[in-house]
PDB file of C-alpha atoms in Angstrom:
ATOM      1  CA  UNK A   1     -10.227  30.627  43.986  1.00  0.00           C
ATOM      2  CA  UNK A   2      -8.379  34.104  43.783  1.00  0.00           C
ATOM      3  CA  UNK A   3      -4.996  34.895  43.645  1.00  0.00           C
ATOM      4  CA  UNK A   4      -4.135  35.533  47.555  1.00  0.00           C
ATOM      5  CA  UNK A   5      -5.884  32.532  48.281  1.00  0.00           C
ATOM      6  CA  UNK A   6      -2.372  30.105  48.917  1.00  0.00           C
ATOM      7  CA  UNK A   7      -1.067  33.205  50.067  1.00  0.00           C
ATOM      8  CA  UNK A   8      -3.498  33.372  53.068  1.00  0.00           C
ATOM      9  CA  UNK A   9      -3.095  29.691  53.392  1.00  0.00           C
ATOM     10  CA  UNK A  10       0.999  30.119  53.192  1.00  0.00           C
ATOM     11  CA  UNK A  11       0.475  33.086  56.256  1.00  0.00           C
ATOM     12  CA  UNK A  12      -1.544  30.102  57.819  1.00  0.00           C
ATOM     13  CA  UNK A  13       0.689  27.305  57.722  1.00  0.00           C
ATOM     14  CA  UNK A  14       3.236  30.259  59.011  1.00  0.00           C
ATOM     15  CA  UNK A  15       0.874  31.100  62.463  1.00  0.00           C
ATOM     16  CA  UNK A  16      -0.404  27.103  63.022  1.00  0.00           C
ATOM     17  CA  UNK A  17       3.656  26.165  63.393  1.00  0.00           C
ATOM     18  CA  UNK A  18       4.928  29.468  64.597  1.00  0.00           C
ATOM     19  CA  UNK A  19       6.666  31.015  62.615  1.00  0.00           C
ATOM     20  CA  UNK A  20       5.916  34.129  62.750  1.00  0.00           C
ATOM     21  CA  UNK A  21       9.278  35.545  61.201  1.00  0.00           C
ATOM     22  CA  UNK A  22       8.444  35.324  57.275  1.00  0.00           C
ATOM     23  CA  UNK A  23       9.173  38.513  55.403  1.00  0.00           C
ATOM     24  CA  UNK A  24       7.975  40.799  51.986  1.00  0.00           C
ATOM     25  CA  UNK A  25      10.361  38.838  50.058  1.00  0.00           C
ATOM     26  CA  UNK A  26       8.979  35.110  51.205  1.00  0.00           C
ATOM     27  CA  UNK A  27       5.283  36.566  50.233  1.00  0.00           C
ATOM     28  CA  UNK A  28       6.996  37.770  46.488  1.00  0.00           C
ATOM     29  CA  UNK A  29       8.543  34.583  46.381  1.00  0.00           C
ATOM     30  CA  UNK A  30       5.875  32.123  46.647  1.00  0.00           C
ATOM     31  CA  UNK A  31       3.417  34.194  45.037  1.00  0.00           C
ATOM     32  CA  UNK A  32       5.905  34.085  42.006  1.00  0.00           C
ATOM     33  CA  UNK A  33       6.389  30.132  42.149  1.00  0.00           C
ATOM     34  CA  UNK A  34       2.533  30.130  42.318  1.00  0.00           C
ATOM     35  CA  UNK A  35       2.570  32.167  39.394  1.00  0.00           C
ATOM     36  CA  UNK A  36       5.460  30.165  37.837  1.00  0.00           C
ATOM     37  CA  UNK A  37       4.002  27.221  38.255  1.00  0.00           C
ATOM     38  CA  UNK A  38       0.405  28.127  36.611  1.00  0.00           C
ATOM     39  CA  UNK A  39       2.031  29.191  33.498  1.00  0.00           C
ATOM     40  CA  UNK A  40       3.773  26.016  33.491  1.00  0.00           C
ATOM     41  CA  UNK A  41       0.578  24.231  33.553  1.00  0.00           C
ATOM     42  CA  UNK A  42      -0.646  26.382  30.983  1.00  0.00           C
ATOM     43  CA  UNK A  43       1.934  25.705  28.550  1.00  0.00           C
ATOM     44  CA  UNK A  44       1.991  21.782  29.051  1.00  0.00           C
ATOM     45  CA  UNK A  45      -1.939  21.650  28.481  1.00  0.00           C
ATOM     46  CA  UNK A  46      -1.756  23.966  25.648  1.00  0.00           C
ATOM     47  CA  UNK A  47       1.214  21.676  23.664  1.00  0.00           C
ATOM     48  CA  UNK A  48      -1.377  19.196  25.042  1.00  0.00           C
ATOM     49  CA  UNK A  49      -4.063  20.350  23.486  1.00  0.00           C
ATOM     50  CA  UNK A  50      -1.968  21.391  20.135  1.00  0.00           C
ATOM     51  CA  UNK A  51      -1.053  17.678  20.451  1.00  0.00           C
ATOM     52  CA  UNK A  52      -4.730  16.076  19.933  1.00  0.00           C
ATOM     53  CA  UNK A  53      -5.520  18.531  17.527  1.00  0.00           C
ATOM     54  CA  UNK A  54      -2.519  17.577  14.897  1.00  0.00           C
ATOM     55  CA  UNK A  55      -3.454  13.280  15.779  1.00  0.00           C
ATOM     56  CA  UNK A  56      -7.035  14.236  15.104  1.00  0.00           C
ATOM     57  CA  UNK A  57      -5.992  15.789  11.969  1.00  0.00           C
ATOM     58  CA  UNK A  58      -4.260  13.220  10.937  1.00  0.00           C
ATOM     59  CA  UNK A  59      -6.411  10.851  11.716  1.00  0.00           C
ATOM     60  CA  UNK A  60      -9.480  12.584   9.600  1.00  0.00           C
ATOM     61  CA  UNK A  61      -6.433  12.737   6.655  1.00  0.00           C
ATOM     62  CA  UNK A  62      -5.569   8.944   7.131  1.00  0.00           C
ATOM     63  CA  UNK A  63      -9.595   8.290   7.081  1.00  0.00           C
ATOM     64  CA  UNK A  64     -10.235  10.452   3.665  1.00  0.00           C
ATOM     65  CA  UNK A  65      -7.512   8.570   1.558  1.00  0.00           C
ATOM     66  CA  UNK A  66      -8.579   4.906   3.015  1.00  0.00           C
ATOM     67  CA  UNK A  67     -12.235   6.157   2.025  1.00  0.00           C
ATOM     68  CA  UNK A  68     -10.707   8.165  -1.520  1.00  0.00           C
ATOM     69  CA  UNK A  69      -8.818   4.368  -2.410  1.00  0.00           C
ATOM     70  CA  UNK A  70     -12.205   2.115  -0.919  1.00  0.00           C
ATOM     71  CA  UNK A  71     -14.001   4.593  -3.709  1.00  0.00           C
ATOM     72  CA  UNK A  72     -10.821   3.836  -6.091  1.00  0.00           C
ATOM     73  CA  UNK A  73     -11.443   0.640  -5.543  1.00  0.00           C
ATOM     74  CA  UNK A  74     -15.253   0.194  -6.164  1.00  0.00           C
ATOM     75  CA  UNK A  75     -15.127   2.185  -9.095  1.00  0.00           C
ATOM     76  CA  UNK A  76     -11.904  -0.590 -10.318  1.00  0.00           C
ATOM     77  CA  UNK A  77     -13.894  -3.332 -10.052  1.00  0.00           C
ATOM     78  CA  UNK A  78     -16.852  -2.603 -11.046  1.00  0.00           C
ATOM     79  CA  UNK A  79     -15.384  -1.347 -14.981  1.00  0.00           C
ATOM     80  CA  UNK A  80     -13.365  -3.812 -14.203  1.00  0.00           C
ATOM     81  CA  UNK A  81     -16.775  -6.215 -14.336  1.00  0.00           C
ATOM     82  CA  UNK A  82     -18.582  -4.070 -16.964  1.00  0.00           C
ATOM     83  CA  UNK A  83     -15.545  -4.515 -19.340  1.00  0.00           C
ATOM     84  CA  UNK A  84     -15.656  -8.755 -18.215  1.00  0.00           C
ATOM     85  CA  UNK A  85     -19.358  -8.219 -19.025  1.00  0.00           C
ATOM     86  CA  UNK A  86     -18.674  -6.719 -22.130  1.00  0.00           C
ATOM     87  CA  UNK A  87     -16.333  -9.007 -23.553  1.00  0.00           C
ATOM     88  CA  UNK A  88     -18.479 -12.046 -23.023  1.00  0.00           C
ATOM     89  CA  UNK A  89     -21.167 -10.251 -24.732  1.00  0.00           C
ATOM     90  CA  UNK A  90     -18.158  -9.340 -27.695  1.00  0.00           C
ATOM     91  CA  UNK A  91     -17.705 -13.397 -27.728  1.00  0.00           C
ATOM     92  CA  UNK A  92     -21.166 -14.200 -27.903  1.00  0.00           C
ATOM     93  CA  UNK A  93     -22.093 -12.124 -30.638  1.00  0.00           C
ATOM     94  CA  UNK A  94     -19.021 -13.500 -31.857  1.00  0.00           C
ATOM     95  CA  UNK A  95     -20.508 -16.677 -32.122  1.00  0.00           C
ATOM     96  CA  UNK A  96     -23.507 -16.172 -32.788  1.00  0.00           C
ATOM     97  CA  UNK A  97     -22.164 -14.916 -36.306  1.00  0.00           C
ATOM     98  CA  UNK A  98     -19.814 -17.911 -36.377  1.00  0.00           C
ATOM     99  CA  UNK A  99     -22.737 -20.260 -35.904  1.00  0.00           C
ATOM    100  CA  UNK A 100     -24.780 -17.623 -38.447  1.00  0.00           C
ATOM    101  CA  UNK A 101     -21.606 -18.335 -41.147  1.00  0.00           C
ATOM    102  CA  UNK A 102     -21.478 -21.606 -40.462  1.00  0.00           C
ATOM    103  CA  UNK A 103     -25.272 -22.180 -41.489  1.00  0.00           C
ATOM    104  CA  UNK A 104     -25.400 -20.362 -44.361  1.00  0.00           C
ATOM    105  CA  UNK A 105     -21.820 -22.481 -45.864  1.00  0.00           C
ATOM    106  CA  UNK A 106     -24.038 -25.648 -44.480  1.00  0.00           C
ATOM    107  CA  UNK A 107     -27.250 -24.241 -46.918  1.00  0.00           C
ATOM    108  CA  UNK A 108     -24.987 -23.521 -49.943  1.00  0.00           C
ATOM    109  CA  UNK A 109     -22.948 -27.153 -49.768  1.00  0.00           C
ATOM    110  CA  UNK A 110     -26.407 -29.303 -49.356  1.00  0.00           C
ATOM    111  CA  UNK A 111     -27.657 -26.418 -52.380  1.00  0.00           C
ATOM    112  CA  UNK A 112     -25.031 -27.164 -54.245  1.00  0.00           C
ATOM    113  CA  UNK A 113     -25.139 -31.112 -53.591  1.00  0.00           C
ATOM    114  CA  UNK A 114     -28.571 -31.405 -54.168  1.00  0.00           C
ATOM    115  CA  UNK A 115     -28.304 -29.190 -57.944  1.00  0.00           C
ATOM    116  CA  UNK A 116     -25.609 -32.247 -58.766  1.00  0.00           C
ATOM    117  CA  UNK A 117     -27.904 -34.941 -58.060  1.00  0.00           C
ATOM    118  CA  UNK A 118     -30.466 -33.248 -59.707  1.00  0.00           C
ATOM    119  CA  UNK A 119     -28.099 -33.092 -62.738  1.00  0.00           C
ATOM    120  CA  UNK A 120     -26.706 -36.443 -62.825  1.00  0.00           C
ATOM    121  CA  UNK A 121     -29.626 -38.325 -63.018  1.00  0.00           C
ATOM    122  CA  UNK A 122     -29.792 -42.136 -61.964  1.00  0.00           C
ATOM    123  CA  UNK A 123     -28.499 -44.708 -65.010  1.00  0.00           C
ATOM    124  CA  UNK A 124     -31.392 -46.411 -66.277  1.00  0.00           C
ATOM    125  CA  UNK A 125     -32.415 -50.310 -64.672  1.00  0.00           C
ATOM    126  CA  UNK A 126     -31.170 -52.427 -66.899  1.00  0.00           C
ATOM    127  CA  UNK A 127     -27.647 -50.648 -65.965  1.00  0.00           C
ATOM    128  CA  UNK A 128     -25.821 -52.043 -62.912  1.00  0.00           C
ATOM    129  CA  UNK A 129     -23.506 -49.615 -61.015  1.00  0.00           C
ATOM    130  CA  UNK A 130     -20.238 -50.821 -60.752  1.00  0.00           C
ATOM    131  CA  UNK A 131     -19.435 -53.061 -57.290  1.00  0.00           C
ATOM    132  CA  UNK A 132     -18.710 -50.817 -54.791  1.00  0.00           C
ATOM    133  CA  UNK A 133     -18.786 -47.509 -56.238  1.00  0.00           C
ATOM    134  CA  UNK A 134     -20.088 -44.787 -53.800  1.00  0.00           C
ATOM    135  CA  UNK A 135     -23.457 -43.686 -53.532  1.00  0.00           C
ATOM    136  CA  UNK A 136     -24.886 -41.782 -56.787  1.00  0.00           C
ATOM    137  CA  UNK A 137     -28.089 -41.111 -55.287  1.00  0.00           C
ATOM    138  CA  UNK A 138     -29.393 -39.576 -53.097  1.00  0.00           C
ATOM    139  CA  UNK A 139     -29.153 -36.381 -50.306  1.00  0.00           C
ATOM    140  CA  UNK A 140     -25.139 -35.431 -49.432  1.00  0.00           C
ATOM    141  CA  UNK A 141     -23.470 -34.980 -46.917  1.00  0.00           C
ATOM    142  CA  UNK A 142     -24.212 -31.435 -46.189  1.00  0.00           C
ATOM    143  CA  UNK A 143     -27.829 -32.207 -47.085  1.00  0.00           C
ATOM    144  CA  UNK A 144     -28.103 -35.126 -44.560  1.00  0.00           C
ATOM    145  CA  UNK A 145     -26.188 -33.089 -41.879  1.00  0.00           C
ATOM    146  CA  UNK A 146     -28.775 -30.084 -42.761  1.00  0.00           C
ATOM    147  CA  UNK A 147     -31.630 -31.865 -42.342  1.00  0.00           C
ATOM    148  CA  UNK A 148     -30.391 -34.057 -39.215  1.00  0.00           C
ATOM    149  CA  UNK A 149     -30.320 -30.676 -37.175  1.00  0.00           C
ATOM    150  CA  UNK A 150     -33.211 -29.280 -38.877  1.00  0.00           C
ATOM    151  CA  UNK A 151     -34.523 -32.310 -37.135  1.00  0.00           C
ATOM    152  CA  UNK A 152     -32.465 -31.593 -34.071  1.00  0.00           C
ATOM    153  CA  UNK A 153     -33.554 -28.141 -34.057  1.00  0.00           C
ATOM    154  CA  UNK A 154     -37.469 -29.171 -33.936  1.00  0.00           C
ATOM    155  CA  UNK A 155     -37.025 -31.518 -31.098  1.00  0.00           C
ATOM    156  CA  UNK A 156     -36.779 -34.480 -33.210  1.00  0.00           C
ATOM    157  CA  UNK A 157     -33.512 -36.002 -31.450  1.00  0.00           C
ATOM    158  CA  UNK A 158     -34.115 -39.601 -33.008  1.00  0.00           C
ATOM    159  CA  UNK A 159     -34.615 -38.511 -36.803  1.00  0.00           C
ATOM    160  CA  UNK A 160     -32.052 -36.348 -36.043  1.00  0.00           C
ATOM    161  CA  UNK A 161     -29.363 -39.514 -35.075  1.00  0.00           C
ATOM    162  CA  UNK A 162     -31.052 -40.561 -38.150  1.00  0.00           C
ATOM    163  CA  UNK A 163     -29.095 -38.194 -40.272  1.00  0.00           C
ATOM    164  CA  UNK A 164     -25.842 -37.737 -38.932  1.00  0.00           C
ATOM    165  CA  UNK A 165     -25.780 -41.236 -38.725  1.00  0.00           C
ATOM    166  CA  UNK A 166     -26.856 -42.028 -42.363  1.00  0.00           C
ATOM    167  CA  UNK A 167     -24.898 -39.329 -42.961  1.00  0.00           C
ATOM    168  CA  UNK A 168     -21.467 -41.351 -41.463  1.00  0.00           C
ATOM    169  CA  UNK A 169     -22.522 -44.525 -42.666  1.00  0.00           C
ATOM    170  CA  UNK A 170     -22.430 -43.465 -46.983  1.00  0.00           C
ATOM    171  CA  UNK A 171     -19.715 -40.772 -46.280  1.00  0.00           C
ATOM    172  CA  UNK A 172     -17.156 -42.009 -44.125  1.00  0.00           C
ATOM    173  CA  UNK A 173     -14.520 -40.017 -45.472  1.00  0.00           C
ATOM    174  CA  UNK A 174     -16.674 -36.323 -45.767  1.00  0.00           C
ATOM    175  CA  UNK A 175     -15.284 -33.655 -43.480  1.00  0.00           C
ATOM    176  CA  UNK A 176     -19.093 -33.617 -41.832  1.00  0.00           C
ATOM    177  CA  UNK A 177     -18.256 -36.375 -40.341  1.00  0.00           C
ATOM    178  CA  UNK A 178     -17.486 -34.887 -36.842  1.00  0.00           C
ATOM    179  CA  UNK A 179     -19.785 -32.809 -36.986  1.00  0.00           C
ATOM    180  CA  UNK A 180     -22.638 -35.072 -37.433  1.00  0.00           C
ATOM    181  CA  UNK A 181     -20.932 -37.324 -34.633  1.00  0.00           C
ATOM    182  CA  UNK A 182     -21.009 -34.071 -31.894  1.00  0.00           C
ATOM    183  CA  UNK A 183     -24.474 -33.093 -33.093  1.00  0.00           C
ATOM    184  CA  UNK A 184     -25.372 -37.039 -32.833  1.00  0.00           C
ATOM    185  CA  UNK A 185     -24.101 -36.435 -29.228  1.00  0.00           C
ATOM    186  CA  UNK A 186     -25.946 -33.419 -28.682  1.00  0.00           C
ATOM    187  CA  UNK A 187     -29.248 -35.261 -29.962  1.00  0.00           C
ATOM    188  CA  UNK A 188     -28.606 -37.883 -26.961  1.00  0.00           C
ATOM    189  CA  UNK A 189     -28.075 -35.197 -24.309  1.00  0.00           C
ATOM    190  CA  UNK A 190     -31.475 -34.129 -24.880  1.00  0.00           C
ATOM    191  CA  UNK A 191     -32.437 -37.005 -24.630  1.00  0.00           C
ATOM    192  CA  UNK A 192     -31.026 -37.534 -21.311  1.00  0.00           C
ATOM    193  CA  UNK A 193     -28.986 -40.202 -22.465  1.00  0.00           C
ATOM    194  CA  UNK A 194     -25.508 -39.365 -21.654  1.00  0.00           C
ATOM    195  CA  UNK A 195     -23.735 -42.042 -20.757  1.00  0.00           C
ATOM    196  CA  UNK A 196     -24.235 -42.385 -25.679  1.00  0.00           C
ATOM    197  CA  UNK A 197     -23.507 -38.712 -24.899  1.00  0.00           C
ATOM    198  CA  UNK A 198     -20.654 -38.981 -23.472  1.00  0.00           C
ATOM    199  CA  UNK A 199     -19.540 -42.253 -25.974  1.00  0.00           C
ATOM    200  CA  UNK A 200     -20.155 -39.924 -29.372  1.00  0.00           C
ATOM    201  CA  UNK A 201     -17.983 -36.897 -27.393  1.00  0.00           C
ATOM    202  CA  UNK A 202     -14.634 -39.622 -26.708  1.00  0.00           C
ATOM    203  CA  UNK A 203     -14.912 -41.196 -30.220  1.00  0.00           C
ATOM    204  CA  UNK A 204     -14.744 -37.784 -31.752  1.00  0.00           C
ATOM    205  CA  UNK A 205     -11.860 -36.368 -29.474  1.00  0.00           C
ATOM    206  CA  UNK A 206     -10.045 -39.553 -30.455  1.00  0.00           C
ATOM    207  CA  UNK A 207     -10.773 -39.899 -33.944  1.00  0.00           C
ATOM    208  CA  UNK A 208     -10.736 -36.260 -35.456  1.00  0.00           C
ATOM    209  CA  UNK A 209      -8.575 -34.539 -32.530  1.00  0.00           C
ATOM    210  CA  UNK A 210      -8.127 -31.500 -34.752  1.00  0.00           C
ATOM    211  CA  UNK A 211     -11.073 -31.251 -35.576  1.00  0.00           C
ATOM    212  CA  UNK A 212     -12.406 -27.776 -34.846  1.00  0.00           C
ATOM    213  CA  UNK A 213     -15.351 -29.601 -32.681  1.00  0.00           C
ATOM    214  CA  UNK A 214     -12.795 -31.109 -30.346  1.00  0.00           C
ATOM    215  CA  UNK A 215     -12.763 -28.183 -27.919  1.00  0.00           C
ATOM    216  CA  UNK A 216     -16.404 -27.700 -27.515  1.00  0.00           C
ATOM    217  CA  UNK A 217     -16.672 -31.895 -27.032  1.00  0.00           C
ATOM    218  CA  UNK A 218     -14.817 -31.899 -24.401  1.00  0.00           C
ATOM    219  CA  UNK A 219     -15.880 -29.162 -22.867  1.00  0.00           C
ATOM    220  CA  UNK A 220     -19.089 -30.698 -22.686  1.00  0.00           C
ATOM    221  CA  UNK A 221     -17.922 -34.121 -21.205  1.00  0.00           C
ATOM    222  CA  UNK A 222     -16.478 -32.510 -18.187  1.00  0.00           C
ATOM    223  CA  UNK A 223     -19.067 -30.390 -17.706  1.00  0.00           C
ATOM    224  CA  UNK A 224     -21.727 -33.770 -17.669  1.00  0.00           C
ATOM    225  CA  UNK A 225     -18.498 -35.169 -15.693  1.00  0.00           C
ATOM    226  CA  UNK A 226     -18.942 -32.322 -13.169  1.00  0.00           C
ATOM    227  CA  UNK A 227     -23.032 -33.407 -13.249  1.00  0.00           C
ATOM    228  CA  UNK A 228     -22.243 -36.633 -12.084  1.00  0.00           C
ATOM    229  CA  UNK A 229     -20.148 -35.595  -9.344  1.00  0.00           C
ATOM    230  CA  UNK A 230     -16.819 -36.963 -10.575  1.00  0.00           C
ATOM    231  CA  UNK A 231     -14.835 -33.855  -9.644  1.00  0.00           C
ATOM    232  CA  UNK A 232     -11.458 -35.344 -10.071  1.00  0.00           C
ATOM    233  CA  UNK A 233     -11.722 -36.586 -13.898  1.00  0.00           C
ATOM    234  CA  UNK A 234     -14.069 -33.370 -14.867  1.00  0.00           C
ATOM    235  CA  UNK A 235     -10.934 -30.885 -13.458  1.00  0.00           C
ATOM    236  CA  UNK A 236      -8.413 -33.631 -15.495  1.00  0.00           C
ATOM    237  CA  UNK A 237     -10.325 -32.359 -18.886  1.00  0.00           C
ATOM    238  CA  UNK A 238     -10.826 -28.555 -17.673  1.00  0.00           C
ATOM    239  CA  UNK A 239      -6.831 -28.915 -17.900  1.00  0.00           C
ATOM    240  CA  UNK A 240      -6.233 -30.553 -20.752  1.00  0.00           C
ATOM    241  CA  UNK A 241      -8.527 -28.291 -22.661  1.00  0.00           C
ATOM    242  CA  UNK A 242      -6.278 -25.364 -21.685  1.00  0.00           C
ATOM    243  CA  UNK A 243      -3.207 -27.218 -22.756  1.00  0.00           C
ATOM    244  CA  UNK A 244      -4.444 -27.813 -25.740  1.00  0.00           C
ATOM    245  CA  UNK A 245      -6.483 -25.706 -26.536  1.00  0.00           C
ATOM    246  CA  UNK A 246      -5.157 -22.501 -24.584  1.00  0.00           C
ATOM    247  CA  UNK A 247      -6.925 -19.690 -27.005  1.00  0.00           C
ATOM    248  CA  UNK A 248      -9.973 -20.907 -27.388  1.00  0.00           C
ATOM    249  CA  UNK A 249     -13.208 -19.271 -25.328  1.00  0.00           C
ATOM    250  CA  UNK A 250     -13.692 -23.282 -23.732  1.00  0.00           C
ATOM    251  CA  UNK A 251     -10.278 -22.771 -22.254  1.00  0.00           C
ATOM    252  CA  UNK A 252     -11.539 -19.797 -20.057  1.00  0.00           C
ATOM    253  CA  UNK A 253     -14.682 -21.346 -19.519  1.00  0.00           C
ATOM    254  CA  UNK A 254     -12.717 -24.107 -18.407  1.00  0.00           C
ATOM    255  CA  UNK A 255     -10.648 -22.313 -16.500  1.00  0.00           C
ATOM    256  CA  UNK A 256     -13.603 -20.096 -14.812  1.00  0.00           C
ATOM    257  CA  UNK A 257     -14.967 -24.405 -13.341  1.00  0.00           C
ATOM    258  CA  UNK A 258     -11.557 -25.340 -12.481  1.00  0.00           C
ATOM    259  CA  UNK A 259     -12.044 -21.858  -9.940  1.00  0.00           C
ATOM    260  CA  UNK A 260     -15.266 -22.620  -9.024  1.00  0.00           C
ATOM    261  CA  UNK A 261     -14.468 -26.460  -7.738  1.00  0.00           C
ATOM    262  CA  UNK A 262     -11.158 -25.975  -5.381  1.00  0.00           C
TER     263      UNK A 262
END
């Protein structure tokens, strides 16, 4: 449509209405109005296009920010998981080193006991030992504990329990008694006799509350109770571990268990 088209329509309208007295000024005014309307429409379109462009830019900026934040969160989560894995590996290594140190200490004590036993020869057959005296022959507590652990590692659970039981009965005041009780429970667990294992753990926890084996014994009890679907009792034990031994490895493990069974 040309610029003259509105004028033609206007002329036609005037003729059809019987108005033949339109002047040149009328035509010029009409033309100016049409031009003004077009300019106004163009300006509005320009403003709308500018607004749409600005909105589009804002949306793109927001999307870029969200994507960047998502990437940062993902990187932080990955880094956190890596740090947790590294920490667990460090703890595992420390536990291994601690176990090796304990093993060496037990070996040394067993060797000392054996040397002492060899030096202290048993009395002659006609010399009676004083009534109630501690046995002067046979393996010492460290030797019995070592013998029991060796059997336990070989799968000889009955022989292991026999060695631990002998340690407890022959040397009831030895500081190794809690160790013997703990590994007795381990032997019962290996035999799937969980009730007997639980009784050993309970006896250890009750009789030797300050033993370093207590948090581990408590945690193992909690795990066994959880496996037996005794969830409430297991949760009680896990919470007690966290309360009594907040800085122990068992406390961290107990907290993970609590999170998993909520």
